[in-house]
Every structure is written in C-alpha cells, then in structure tokens.
PDB file of C-alpha atoms and ligand atoms in Angstrom:
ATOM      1  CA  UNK A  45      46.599  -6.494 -82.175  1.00 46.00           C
ATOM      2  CA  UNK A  46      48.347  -4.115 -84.035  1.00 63.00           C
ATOM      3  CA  UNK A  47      49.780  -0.415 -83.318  1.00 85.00           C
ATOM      4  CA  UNK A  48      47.752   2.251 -81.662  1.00 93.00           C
ATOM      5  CA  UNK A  49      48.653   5.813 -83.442  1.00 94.00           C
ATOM      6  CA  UNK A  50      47.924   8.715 -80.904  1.00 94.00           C
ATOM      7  CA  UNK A  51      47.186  12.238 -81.920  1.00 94.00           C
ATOM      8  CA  UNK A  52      47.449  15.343 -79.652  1.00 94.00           C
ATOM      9  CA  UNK A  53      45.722  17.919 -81.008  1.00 93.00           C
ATOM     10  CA  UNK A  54      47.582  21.324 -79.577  1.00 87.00           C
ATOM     11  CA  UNK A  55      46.687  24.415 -81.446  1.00 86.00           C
ATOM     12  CA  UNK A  56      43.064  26.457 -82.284  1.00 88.00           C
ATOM     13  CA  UNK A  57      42.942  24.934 -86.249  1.00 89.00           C
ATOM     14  CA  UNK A  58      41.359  27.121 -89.280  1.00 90.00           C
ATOM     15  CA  UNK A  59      39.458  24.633 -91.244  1.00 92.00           C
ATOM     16  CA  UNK A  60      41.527  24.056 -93.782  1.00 92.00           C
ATOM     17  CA  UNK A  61      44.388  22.492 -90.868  1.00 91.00           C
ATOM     18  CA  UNK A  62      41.494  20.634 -89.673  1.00 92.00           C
ATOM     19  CA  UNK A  63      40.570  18.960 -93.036  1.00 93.00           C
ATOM     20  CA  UNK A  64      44.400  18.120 -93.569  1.00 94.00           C
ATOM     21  CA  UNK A  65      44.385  16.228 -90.105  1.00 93.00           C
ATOM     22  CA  UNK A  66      41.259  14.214 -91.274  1.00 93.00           C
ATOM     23  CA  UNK A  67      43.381  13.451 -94.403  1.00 94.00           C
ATOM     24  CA  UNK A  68      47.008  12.625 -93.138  1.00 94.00           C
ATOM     25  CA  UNK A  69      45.177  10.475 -90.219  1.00 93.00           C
ATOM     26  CA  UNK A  70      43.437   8.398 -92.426  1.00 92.00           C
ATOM     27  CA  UNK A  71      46.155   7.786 -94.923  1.00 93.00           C
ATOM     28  CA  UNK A  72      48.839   7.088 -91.505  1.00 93.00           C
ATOM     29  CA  UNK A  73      45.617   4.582 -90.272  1.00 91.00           C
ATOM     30  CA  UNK A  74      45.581   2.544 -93.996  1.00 90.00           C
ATOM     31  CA  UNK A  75      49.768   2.744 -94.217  1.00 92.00           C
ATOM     32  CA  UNK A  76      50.192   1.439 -90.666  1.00 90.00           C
ATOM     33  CA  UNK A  77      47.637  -0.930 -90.415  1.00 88.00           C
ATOM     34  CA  UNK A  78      46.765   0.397 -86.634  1.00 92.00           C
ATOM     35  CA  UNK A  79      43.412  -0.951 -85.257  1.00 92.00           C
ATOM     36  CA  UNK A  80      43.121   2.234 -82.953  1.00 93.00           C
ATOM     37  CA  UNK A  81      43.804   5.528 -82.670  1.00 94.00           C
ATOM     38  CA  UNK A  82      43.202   7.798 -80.211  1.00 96.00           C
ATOM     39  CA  UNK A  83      43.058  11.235 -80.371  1.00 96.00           C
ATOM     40  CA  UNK A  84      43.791  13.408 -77.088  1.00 97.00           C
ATOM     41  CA  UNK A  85      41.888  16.745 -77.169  1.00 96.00           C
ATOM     42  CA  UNK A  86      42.583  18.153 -73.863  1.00 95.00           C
ATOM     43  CA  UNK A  87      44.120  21.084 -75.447  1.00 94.00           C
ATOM     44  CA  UNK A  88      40.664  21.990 -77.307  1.00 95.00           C
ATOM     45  CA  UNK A  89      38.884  24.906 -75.905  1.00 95.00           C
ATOM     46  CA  UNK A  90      36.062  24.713 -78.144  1.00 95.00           C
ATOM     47  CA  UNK A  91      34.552  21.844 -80.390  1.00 95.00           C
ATOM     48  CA  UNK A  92      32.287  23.315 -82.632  1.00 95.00           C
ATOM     49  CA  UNK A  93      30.216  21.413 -85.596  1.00 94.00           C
ATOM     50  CA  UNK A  94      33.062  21.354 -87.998  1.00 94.00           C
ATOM     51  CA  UNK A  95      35.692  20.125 -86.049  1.00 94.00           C
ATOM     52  CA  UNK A  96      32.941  17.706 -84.764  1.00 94.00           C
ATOM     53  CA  UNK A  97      32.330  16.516 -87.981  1.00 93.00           C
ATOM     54  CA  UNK A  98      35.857  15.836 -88.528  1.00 93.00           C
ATOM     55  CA  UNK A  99      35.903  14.180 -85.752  1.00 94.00           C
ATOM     56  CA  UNK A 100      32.906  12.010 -86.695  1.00 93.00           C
ATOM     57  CA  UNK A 101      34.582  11.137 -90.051  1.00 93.00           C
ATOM     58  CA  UNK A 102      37.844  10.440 -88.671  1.00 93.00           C
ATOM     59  CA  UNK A 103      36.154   7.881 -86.616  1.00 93.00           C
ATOM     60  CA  UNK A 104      33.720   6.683 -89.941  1.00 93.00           C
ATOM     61  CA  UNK A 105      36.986   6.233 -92.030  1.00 92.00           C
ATOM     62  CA  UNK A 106      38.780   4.774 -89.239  1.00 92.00           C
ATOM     63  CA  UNK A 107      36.314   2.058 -89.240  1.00 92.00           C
ATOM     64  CA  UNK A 108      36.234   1.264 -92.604  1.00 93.00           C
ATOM     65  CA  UNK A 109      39.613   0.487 -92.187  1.00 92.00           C
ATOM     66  CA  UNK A 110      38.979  -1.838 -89.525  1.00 92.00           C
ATOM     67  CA  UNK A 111      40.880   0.530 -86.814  1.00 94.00           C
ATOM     68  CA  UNK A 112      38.754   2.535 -83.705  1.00 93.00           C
ATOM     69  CA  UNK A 113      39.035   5.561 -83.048  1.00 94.00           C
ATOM     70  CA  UNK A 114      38.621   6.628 -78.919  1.00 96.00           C
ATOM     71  CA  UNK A 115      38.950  10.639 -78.130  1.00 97.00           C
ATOM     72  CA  UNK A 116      40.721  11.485 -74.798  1.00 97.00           C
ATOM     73  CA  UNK A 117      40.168  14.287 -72.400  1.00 96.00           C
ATOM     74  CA  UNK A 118      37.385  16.679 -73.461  1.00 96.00           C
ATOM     75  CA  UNK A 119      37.247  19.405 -71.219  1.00 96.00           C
ATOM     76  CA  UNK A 120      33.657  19.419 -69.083  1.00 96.00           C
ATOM     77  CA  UNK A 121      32.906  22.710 -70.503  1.00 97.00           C
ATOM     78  CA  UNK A 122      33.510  21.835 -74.160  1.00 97.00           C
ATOM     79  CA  UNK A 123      30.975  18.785 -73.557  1.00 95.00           C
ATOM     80  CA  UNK A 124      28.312  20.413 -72.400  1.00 96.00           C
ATOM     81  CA  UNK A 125      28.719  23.094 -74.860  1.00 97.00           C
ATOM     82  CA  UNK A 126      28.416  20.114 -77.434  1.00 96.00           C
ATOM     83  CA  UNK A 127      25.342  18.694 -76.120  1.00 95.00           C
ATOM     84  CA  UNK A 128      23.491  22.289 -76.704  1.00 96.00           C
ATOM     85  CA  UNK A 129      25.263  22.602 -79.881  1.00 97.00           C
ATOM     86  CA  UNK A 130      23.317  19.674 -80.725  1.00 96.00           C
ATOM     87  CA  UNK A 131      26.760  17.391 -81.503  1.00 92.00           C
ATOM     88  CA  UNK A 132      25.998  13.983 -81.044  1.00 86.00           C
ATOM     89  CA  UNK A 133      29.600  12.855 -82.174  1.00 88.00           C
ATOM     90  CA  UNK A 134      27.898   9.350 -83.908  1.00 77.00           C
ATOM     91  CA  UNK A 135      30.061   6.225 -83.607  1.00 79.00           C
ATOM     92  CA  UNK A 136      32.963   8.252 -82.053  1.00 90.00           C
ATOM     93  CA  UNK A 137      34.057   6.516 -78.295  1.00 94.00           C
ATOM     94  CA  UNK A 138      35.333   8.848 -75.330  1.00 95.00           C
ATOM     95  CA  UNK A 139      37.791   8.194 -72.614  1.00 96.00           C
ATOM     96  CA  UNK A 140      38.381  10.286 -69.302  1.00 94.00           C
ATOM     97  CA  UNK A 141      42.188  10.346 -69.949  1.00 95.00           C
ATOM     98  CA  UNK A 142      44.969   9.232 -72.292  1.00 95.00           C
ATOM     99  CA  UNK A 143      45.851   5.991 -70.174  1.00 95.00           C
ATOM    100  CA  UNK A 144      41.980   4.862 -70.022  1.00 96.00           C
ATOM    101  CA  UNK A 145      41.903   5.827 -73.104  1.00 96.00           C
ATOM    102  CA  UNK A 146      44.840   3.093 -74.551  1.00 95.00           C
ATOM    103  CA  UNK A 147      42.796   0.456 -72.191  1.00 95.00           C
ATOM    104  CA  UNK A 148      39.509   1.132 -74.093  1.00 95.00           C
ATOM    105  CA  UNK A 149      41.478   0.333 -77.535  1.00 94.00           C
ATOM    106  CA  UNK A 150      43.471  -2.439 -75.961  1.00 93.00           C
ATOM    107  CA  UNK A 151      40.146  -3.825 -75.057  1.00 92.00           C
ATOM    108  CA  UNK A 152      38.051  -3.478 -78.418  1.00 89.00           C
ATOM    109  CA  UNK A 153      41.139  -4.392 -81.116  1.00 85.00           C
ATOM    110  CA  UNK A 154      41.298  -7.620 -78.480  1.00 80.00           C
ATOM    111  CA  UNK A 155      37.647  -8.601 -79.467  1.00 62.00           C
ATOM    112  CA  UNK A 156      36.352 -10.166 -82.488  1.00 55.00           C
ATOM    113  CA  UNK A 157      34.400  -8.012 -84.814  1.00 48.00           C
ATOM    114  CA  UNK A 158      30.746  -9.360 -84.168  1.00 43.00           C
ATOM    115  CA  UNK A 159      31.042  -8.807 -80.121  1.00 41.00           C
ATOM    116  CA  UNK A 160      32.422  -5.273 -80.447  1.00 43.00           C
ATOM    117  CA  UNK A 161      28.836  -4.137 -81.654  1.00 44.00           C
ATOM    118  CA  UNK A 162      27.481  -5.722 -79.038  1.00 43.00           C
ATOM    119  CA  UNK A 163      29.434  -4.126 -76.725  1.00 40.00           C
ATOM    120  CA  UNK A 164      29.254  -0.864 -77.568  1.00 41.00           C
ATOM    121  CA  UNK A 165      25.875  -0.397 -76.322  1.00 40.00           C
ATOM    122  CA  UNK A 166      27.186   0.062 -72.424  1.00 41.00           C
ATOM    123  CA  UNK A 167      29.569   2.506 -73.317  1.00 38.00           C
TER     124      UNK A 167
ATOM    125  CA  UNK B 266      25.728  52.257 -69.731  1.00 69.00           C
ATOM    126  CA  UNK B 267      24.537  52.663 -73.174  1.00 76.00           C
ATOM    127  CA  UNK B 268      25.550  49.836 -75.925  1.00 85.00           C
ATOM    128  CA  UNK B 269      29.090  50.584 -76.227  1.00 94.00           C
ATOM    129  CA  UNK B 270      31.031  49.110 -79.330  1.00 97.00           C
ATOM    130  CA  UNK B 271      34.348  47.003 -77.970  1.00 98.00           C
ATOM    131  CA  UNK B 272      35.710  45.748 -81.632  1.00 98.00           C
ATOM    132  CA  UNK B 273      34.618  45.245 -85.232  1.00 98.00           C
ATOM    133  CA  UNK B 274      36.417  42.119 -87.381  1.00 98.00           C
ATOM    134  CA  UNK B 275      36.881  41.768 -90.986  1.00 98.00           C
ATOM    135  CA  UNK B 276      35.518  37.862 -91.714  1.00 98.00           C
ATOM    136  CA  UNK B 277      37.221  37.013 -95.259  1.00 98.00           C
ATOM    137  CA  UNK B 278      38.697  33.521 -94.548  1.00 96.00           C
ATOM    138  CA  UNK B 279      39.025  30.424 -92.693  1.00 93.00           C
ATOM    139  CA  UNK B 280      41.621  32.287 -90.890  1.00 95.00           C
ATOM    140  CA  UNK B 281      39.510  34.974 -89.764  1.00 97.00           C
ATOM    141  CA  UNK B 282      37.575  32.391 -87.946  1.00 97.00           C
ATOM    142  CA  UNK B 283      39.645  31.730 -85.834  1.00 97.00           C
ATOM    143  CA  UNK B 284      40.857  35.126 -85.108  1.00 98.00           C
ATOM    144  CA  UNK B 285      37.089  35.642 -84.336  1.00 98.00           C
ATOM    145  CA  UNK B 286      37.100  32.712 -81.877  1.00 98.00           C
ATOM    146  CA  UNK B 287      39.971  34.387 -80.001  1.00 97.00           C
ATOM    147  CA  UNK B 288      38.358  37.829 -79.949  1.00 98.00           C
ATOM    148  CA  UNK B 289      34.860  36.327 -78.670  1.00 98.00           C
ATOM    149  CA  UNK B 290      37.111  34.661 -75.813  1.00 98.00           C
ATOM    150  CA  UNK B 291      39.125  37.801 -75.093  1.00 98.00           C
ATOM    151  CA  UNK B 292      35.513  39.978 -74.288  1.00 98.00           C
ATOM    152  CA  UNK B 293      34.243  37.140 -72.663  1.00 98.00           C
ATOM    153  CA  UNK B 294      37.142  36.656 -70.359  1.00 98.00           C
ATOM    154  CA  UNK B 295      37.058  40.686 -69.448  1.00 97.00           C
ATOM    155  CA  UNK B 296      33.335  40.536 -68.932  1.00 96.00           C
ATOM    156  CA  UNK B 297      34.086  37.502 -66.443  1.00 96.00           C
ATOM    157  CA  UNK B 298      31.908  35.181 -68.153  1.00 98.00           C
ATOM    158  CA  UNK B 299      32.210  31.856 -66.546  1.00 98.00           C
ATOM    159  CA  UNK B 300      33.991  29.203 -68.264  1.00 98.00           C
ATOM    160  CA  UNK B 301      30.984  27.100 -69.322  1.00 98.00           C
ATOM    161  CA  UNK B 302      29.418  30.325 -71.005  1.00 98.00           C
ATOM    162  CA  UNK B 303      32.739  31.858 -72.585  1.00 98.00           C
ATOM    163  CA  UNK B 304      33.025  28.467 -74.171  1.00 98.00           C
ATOM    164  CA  UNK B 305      28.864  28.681 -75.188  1.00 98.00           C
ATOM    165  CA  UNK B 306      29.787  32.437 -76.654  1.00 98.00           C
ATOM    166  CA  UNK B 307      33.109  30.766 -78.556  1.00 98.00           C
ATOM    167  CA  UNK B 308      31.441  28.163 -80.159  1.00 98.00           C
ATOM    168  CA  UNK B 309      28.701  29.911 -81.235  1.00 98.00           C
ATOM    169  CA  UNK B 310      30.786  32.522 -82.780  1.00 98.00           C
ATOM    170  CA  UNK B 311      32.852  30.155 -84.690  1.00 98.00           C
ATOM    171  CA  UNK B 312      30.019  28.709 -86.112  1.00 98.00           C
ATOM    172  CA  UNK B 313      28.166  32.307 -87.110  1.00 98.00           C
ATOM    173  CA  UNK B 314      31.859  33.727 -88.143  1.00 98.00           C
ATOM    174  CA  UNK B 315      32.122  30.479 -90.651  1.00 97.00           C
ATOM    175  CA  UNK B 316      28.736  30.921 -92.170  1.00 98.00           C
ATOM    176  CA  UNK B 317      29.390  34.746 -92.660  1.00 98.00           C
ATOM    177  CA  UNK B 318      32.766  33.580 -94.564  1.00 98.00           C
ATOM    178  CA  UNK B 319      31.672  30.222 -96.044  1.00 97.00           C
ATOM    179  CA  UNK B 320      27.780  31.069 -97.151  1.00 97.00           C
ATOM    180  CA  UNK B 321      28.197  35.120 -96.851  1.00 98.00           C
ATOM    181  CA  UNK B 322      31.060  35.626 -99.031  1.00 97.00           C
ATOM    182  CA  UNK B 323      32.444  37.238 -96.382  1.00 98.00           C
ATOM    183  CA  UNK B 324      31.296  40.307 -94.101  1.00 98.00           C
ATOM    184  CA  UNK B 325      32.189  41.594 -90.431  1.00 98.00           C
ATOM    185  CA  UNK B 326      32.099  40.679 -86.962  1.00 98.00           C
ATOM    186  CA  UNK B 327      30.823  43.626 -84.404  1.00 98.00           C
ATOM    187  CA  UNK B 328      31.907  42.920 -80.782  1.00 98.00           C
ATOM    188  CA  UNK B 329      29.828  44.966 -78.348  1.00 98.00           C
ATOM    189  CA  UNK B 330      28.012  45.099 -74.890  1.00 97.00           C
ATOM    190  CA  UNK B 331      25.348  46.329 -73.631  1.00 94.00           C
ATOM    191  CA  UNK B 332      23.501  46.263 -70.261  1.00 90.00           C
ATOM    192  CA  UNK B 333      23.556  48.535 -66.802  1.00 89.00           C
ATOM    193  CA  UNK B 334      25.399  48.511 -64.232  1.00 86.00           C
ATOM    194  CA  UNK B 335      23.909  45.598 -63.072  1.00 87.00           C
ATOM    195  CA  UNK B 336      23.348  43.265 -65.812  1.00 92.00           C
ATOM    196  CA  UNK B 337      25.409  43.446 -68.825  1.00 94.00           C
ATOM    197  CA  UNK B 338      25.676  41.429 -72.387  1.00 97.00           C
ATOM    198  CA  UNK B 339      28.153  40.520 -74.864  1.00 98.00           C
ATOM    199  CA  UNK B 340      26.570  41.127 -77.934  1.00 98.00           C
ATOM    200  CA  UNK B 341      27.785  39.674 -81.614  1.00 98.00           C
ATOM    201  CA  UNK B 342      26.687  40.773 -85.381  1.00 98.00           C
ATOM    202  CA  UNK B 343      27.365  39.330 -88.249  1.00 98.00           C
ATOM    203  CA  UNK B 344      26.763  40.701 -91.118  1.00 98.00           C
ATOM    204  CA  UNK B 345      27.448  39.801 -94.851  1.00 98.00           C
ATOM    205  CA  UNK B 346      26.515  41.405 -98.325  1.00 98.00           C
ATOM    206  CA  UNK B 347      25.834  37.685 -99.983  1.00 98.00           C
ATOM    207  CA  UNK B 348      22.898  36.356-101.483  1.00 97.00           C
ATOM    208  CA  UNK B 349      20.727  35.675 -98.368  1.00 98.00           C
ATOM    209  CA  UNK B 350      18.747  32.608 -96.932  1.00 97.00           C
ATOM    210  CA  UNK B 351      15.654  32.029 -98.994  1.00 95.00           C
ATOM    211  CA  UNK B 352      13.717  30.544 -96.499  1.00 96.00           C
ATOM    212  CA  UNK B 353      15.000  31.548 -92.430  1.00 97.00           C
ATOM    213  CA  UNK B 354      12.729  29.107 -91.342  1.00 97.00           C
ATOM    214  CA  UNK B 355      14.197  26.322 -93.102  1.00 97.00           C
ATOM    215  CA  UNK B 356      17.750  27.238 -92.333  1.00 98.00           C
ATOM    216  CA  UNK B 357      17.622  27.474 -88.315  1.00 97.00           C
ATOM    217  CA  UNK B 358      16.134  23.589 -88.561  1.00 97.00           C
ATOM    218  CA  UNK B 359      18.575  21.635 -87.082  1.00 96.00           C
ATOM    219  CA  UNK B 360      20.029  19.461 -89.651  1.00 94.00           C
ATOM    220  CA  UNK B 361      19.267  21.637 -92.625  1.00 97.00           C
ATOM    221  CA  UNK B 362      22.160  22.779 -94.679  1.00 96.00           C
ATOM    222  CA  UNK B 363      22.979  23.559 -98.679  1.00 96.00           C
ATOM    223  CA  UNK B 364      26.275  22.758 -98.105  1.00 92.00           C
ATOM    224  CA  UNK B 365      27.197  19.331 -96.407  1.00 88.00           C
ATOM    225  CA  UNK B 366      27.429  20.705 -93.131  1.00 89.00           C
ATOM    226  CA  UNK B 367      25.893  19.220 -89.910  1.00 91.00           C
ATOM    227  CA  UNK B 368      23.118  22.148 -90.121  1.00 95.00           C
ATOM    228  CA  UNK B 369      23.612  22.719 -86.512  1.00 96.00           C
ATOM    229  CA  UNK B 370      25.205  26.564 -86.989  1.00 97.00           C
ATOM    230  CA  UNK B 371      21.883  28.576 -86.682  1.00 98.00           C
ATOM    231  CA  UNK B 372      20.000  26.516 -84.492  1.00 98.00           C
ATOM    232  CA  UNK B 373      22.815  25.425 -82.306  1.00 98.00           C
ATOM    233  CA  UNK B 374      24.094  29.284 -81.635  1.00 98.00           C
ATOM    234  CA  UNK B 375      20.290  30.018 -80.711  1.00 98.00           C
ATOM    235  CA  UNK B 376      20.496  27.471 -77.986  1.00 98.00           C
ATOM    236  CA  UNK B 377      23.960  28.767 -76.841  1.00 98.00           C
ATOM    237  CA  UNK B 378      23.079  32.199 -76.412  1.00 98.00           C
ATOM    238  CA  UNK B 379      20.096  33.787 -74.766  1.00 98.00           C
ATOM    239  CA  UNK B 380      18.923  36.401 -77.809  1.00 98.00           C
ATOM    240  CA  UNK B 381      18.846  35.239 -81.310  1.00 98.00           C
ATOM    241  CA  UNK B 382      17.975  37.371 -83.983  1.00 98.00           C
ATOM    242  CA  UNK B 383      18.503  36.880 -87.661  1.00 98.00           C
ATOM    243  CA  UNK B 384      17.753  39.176 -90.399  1.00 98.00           C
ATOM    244  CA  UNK B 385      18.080  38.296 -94.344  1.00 98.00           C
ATOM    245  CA  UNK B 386      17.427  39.816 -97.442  1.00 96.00           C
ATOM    246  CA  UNK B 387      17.328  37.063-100.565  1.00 95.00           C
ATOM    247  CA  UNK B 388      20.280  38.718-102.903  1.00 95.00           C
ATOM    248  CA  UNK B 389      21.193  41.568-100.423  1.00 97.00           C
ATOM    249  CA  UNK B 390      22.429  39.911 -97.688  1.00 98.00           C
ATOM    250  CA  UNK B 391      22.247  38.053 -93.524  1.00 98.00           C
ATOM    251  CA  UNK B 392      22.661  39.728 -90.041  1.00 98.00           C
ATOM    252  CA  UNK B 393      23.092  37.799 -87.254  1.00 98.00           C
ATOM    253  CA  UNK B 394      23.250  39.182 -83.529  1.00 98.00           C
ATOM    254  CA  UNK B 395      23.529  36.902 -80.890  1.00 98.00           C
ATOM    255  CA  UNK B 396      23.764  38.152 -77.152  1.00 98.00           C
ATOM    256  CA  UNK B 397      24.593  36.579 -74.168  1.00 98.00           C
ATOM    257  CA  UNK B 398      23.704  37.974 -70.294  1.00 97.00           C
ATOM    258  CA  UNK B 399      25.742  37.633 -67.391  1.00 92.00           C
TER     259      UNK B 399
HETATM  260  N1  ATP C 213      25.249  34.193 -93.783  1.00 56.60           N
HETATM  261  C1  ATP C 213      24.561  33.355 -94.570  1.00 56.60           C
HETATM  262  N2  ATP C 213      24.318  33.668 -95.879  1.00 56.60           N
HETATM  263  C2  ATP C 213      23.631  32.826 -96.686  1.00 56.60           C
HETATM  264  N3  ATP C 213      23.141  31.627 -96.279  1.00 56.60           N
HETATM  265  C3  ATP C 213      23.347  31.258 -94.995  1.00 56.60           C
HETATM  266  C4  ATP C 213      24.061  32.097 -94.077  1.00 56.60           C
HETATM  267  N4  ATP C 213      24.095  31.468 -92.878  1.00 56.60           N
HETATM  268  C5  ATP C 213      23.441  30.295 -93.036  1.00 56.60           C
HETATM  269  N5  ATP C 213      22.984  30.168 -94.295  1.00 56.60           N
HETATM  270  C6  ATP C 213      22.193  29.048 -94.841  1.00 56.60           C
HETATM  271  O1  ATP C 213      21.583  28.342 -93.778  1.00 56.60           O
HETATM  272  C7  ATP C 213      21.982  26.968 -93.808  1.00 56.60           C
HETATM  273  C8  ATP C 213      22.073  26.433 -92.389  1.00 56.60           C
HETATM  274  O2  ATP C 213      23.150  27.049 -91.706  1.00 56.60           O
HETATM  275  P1  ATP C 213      23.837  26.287 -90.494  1.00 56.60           P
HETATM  276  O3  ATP C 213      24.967  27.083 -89.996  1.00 56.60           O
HETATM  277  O4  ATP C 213      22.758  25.934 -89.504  1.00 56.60           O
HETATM  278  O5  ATP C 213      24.352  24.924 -91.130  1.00 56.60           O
HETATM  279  P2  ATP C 213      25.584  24.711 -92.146  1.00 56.60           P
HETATM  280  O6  ATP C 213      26.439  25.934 -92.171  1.00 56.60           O
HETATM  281  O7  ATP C 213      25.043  24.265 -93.449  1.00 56.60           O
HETATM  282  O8  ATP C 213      26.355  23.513 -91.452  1.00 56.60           O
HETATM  283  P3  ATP C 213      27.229  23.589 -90.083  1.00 56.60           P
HETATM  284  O9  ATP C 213      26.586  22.659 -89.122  1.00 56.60           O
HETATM  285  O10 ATP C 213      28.590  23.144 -90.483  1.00 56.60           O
HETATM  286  O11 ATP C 213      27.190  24.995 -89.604  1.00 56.60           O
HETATM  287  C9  ATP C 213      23.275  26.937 -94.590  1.00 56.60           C
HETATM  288  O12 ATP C 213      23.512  25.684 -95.187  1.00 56.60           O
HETATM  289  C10 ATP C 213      23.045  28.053 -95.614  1.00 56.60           C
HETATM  290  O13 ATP C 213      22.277  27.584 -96.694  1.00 56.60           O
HETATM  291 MG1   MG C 214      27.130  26.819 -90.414  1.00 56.60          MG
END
C-alpha cells in the first residue's frame, strides 16, 4: 500500500484548467507511485460532459498506472443531472464522503489485482 | 408578459463558458428554479456555450424569458456564424461527434430542457434555443 493523493476540486474551471488538472494528476500519480487517488468534488455545481470526460480519463490513466481513482461527494443534483446528460462516468468509483471515500481505496490497493475486477461488480 | 430579453453574451473562448455557466445560474436563481433544474439549465448551457465556441467559431448567448403570469420560461440561443452541421440528424445522436468529444452536447441538452430546437445552415451557420418551464 502506497500513498493516497487527494484532490479538492474548488473553483468553476474553463477547459483549458480542466485539461491541466488531468495532466499534473497523472504526472503527480506516475512520480509518487500512489495506488489511489481520490478526488473530492463537493464544491462542483455542475459536471457536464467535458469535465466528465476528464474525469473518466483521469480514472483510465490512473489505472494504467496501477493507482484507483474514487470521486467523493457529488452533490444529488449534479448526479441526476448526469444521468440525463447521458454521463455514464465508465470505470470511475464514487464515495458518499471523503472518509468513505479513503476506506474504499484502503480497501481496493489492499487486494490483489485479479479480485479487484471481481469485486467491482457490487459497487 | 411578452418574451422579454434579460442578457445577451459574447461566446469567444473557453472563458466565456464559464461566464455563460454563471449567467444561466444567475436567471435561473431569480426565476426560482429549483436546484435540480438550475443545475439541468447550467449544464446544458455549458455544453451548447462550448459547441458555439469550440465547433461555431464563436457566436452569442441570448438570455431571455418568456411565459404569463402564470407559467414562465428561461429561454437560451445560441447562435454562431461557422460552417454548420451537415447532417442535424446525425449530430443530436448520442455519441456522435467530429471532434473527440463524448457526443452527448446536443442530445444531452434536449433531455435537460423541455424545448429543443436547432437550426443550421451548412457554411452559414447553427442556432440553438433551448427553454426550460417552471
Ligand atoms: N454550433 C455548431 N457548429 C457546427 N457544428 C456543431 C455545432 N454544434 C454541434 N456541432 C456538431 O455536432 C456534433 C455533436 O455535438 P455534441 O455537442 O453532441 O458533441 P461534441 O461537442 O462532439 O462532444 P461533447 O460531448 O463534448 O459535447 C459535434 O461534434 C459537431 O460536429
Ligand atoms: Mg458538444
């Protein structure tokens, strides 16, 4: 088990911030060596398909580098606004709150590889 | 109450997006929208304000309502001078996109609002208006 990095994302980001966050969190995953992050959007007032896709890819690239990648503390209205958005966030885990949240990636970097796939389908 | 103009935007960059956003919450909030449908109107602005900038070239954003004095709307056009969408059909398909996006801007914003209507001209440009009823 290695170190968990944790992102709060705090301000309403153009694009271009958005893109940069993708970036700088994927090269802090690889230089770290974290098997986890988790990324608290609580702040977020809307999701819409391009910060979902960064989202998505954050948790794609994460993978590839053997980390996982849990977001924390969408706001109710922001998920169903998602769902008829069509946003299916593939391969990206949610948590209530930060602290289940830490317990979900406490939990999968624990587990070997081959049982985390299995156990992915309950949650 | 005839259809009364509240604000027009200029959309030229990603940071006009986001100003966009803001003004879409700011009419939504003083038509006391509920949360869950200021968030639907948000979002779906966003995702029409980034393909006026990002497939438009750029256009406007027109902020108005409309209604009586029972029922009103938020209404939102978009409207660009770019090269158009060859095939409308095509492009509301979720999943459809020329650009690498999720393809979920048209469609998606449909299902978030309750009008949809899209206009566009192959080499003379897209509207968009989108309305919403309380
Ligand atoms: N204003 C516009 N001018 C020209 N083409 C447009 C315009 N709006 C949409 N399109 C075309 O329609 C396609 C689908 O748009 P849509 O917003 O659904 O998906 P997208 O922008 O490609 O991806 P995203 O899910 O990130 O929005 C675009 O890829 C583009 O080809
Ligand atoms: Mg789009």
């Amino acid at each position: 088990m290695g170190v968990f990095l944790i992102v709060t994302i705090q301000v309403d980001m153009h694009d271009q911030l958005a893109m940069k966050l993708q970036d700088d969190l994927t090269s802090a995953i690889a230089k770290s060596e974290s098997r986890g992050v988790l990324i608290d959007i609580s702040s977020l007032e809307i999701v819409d398909s391009f910060i979902g896709r960064m989202l998505a890819n954050i948790a794609a690239m994460s993978r590839v580098l053997d980390a996982h990648t849990v977001l924390v503390g969408m706001q109710p209205a922001v998920a169903i606004t998602l769902v008829e958005l069509g946003m299916s966030l593939p391969g990206v885990r949610t948590a209530l709150n930060v602290e289940s949240g830490m317990a979900l990636l406490h939990s999968l970097s624990d587990h070997p590889k081959e049982s985390e796939e299995d156990a992915s389908s309950d949650t | 109450m005839p259809p009364r103009t509240l604000e027009t935007l200029t959309l030229a960059s990603v940071s006009d997006i986001v100003i966009a956003r803001q003004r879409a919450r700011h009419w939504a909030i003083e038509m006391k929208f509920s949360l869950v449908e200021q968030t639907k109107i948000v979002t779906a602005a966003s995702e029409l304000a980034r393909n006026t900038v990002e497939h438009g070239g750029g256009g406007t954003m027109v902020i108005s309502t409309d209604g009586n004095r029972i029922r009103q709307a938020l209404k939102l056009t978009f409207e660009d001078k770019g090269l158009g969408i060859a095939d409308v059909e095509q492009a509301m398909r979720d999943g459809f996109t020329t650009s690498g996006g999720m393809g979920l801007g048209l469609g998606g914003s449909k299902r978030l609002m309750n009008q949809f209507e899209i206009d566009s001209r192959l080499g003379q440009g897209t509207r968009v208006t989108v309305t919403r009823w309380k």
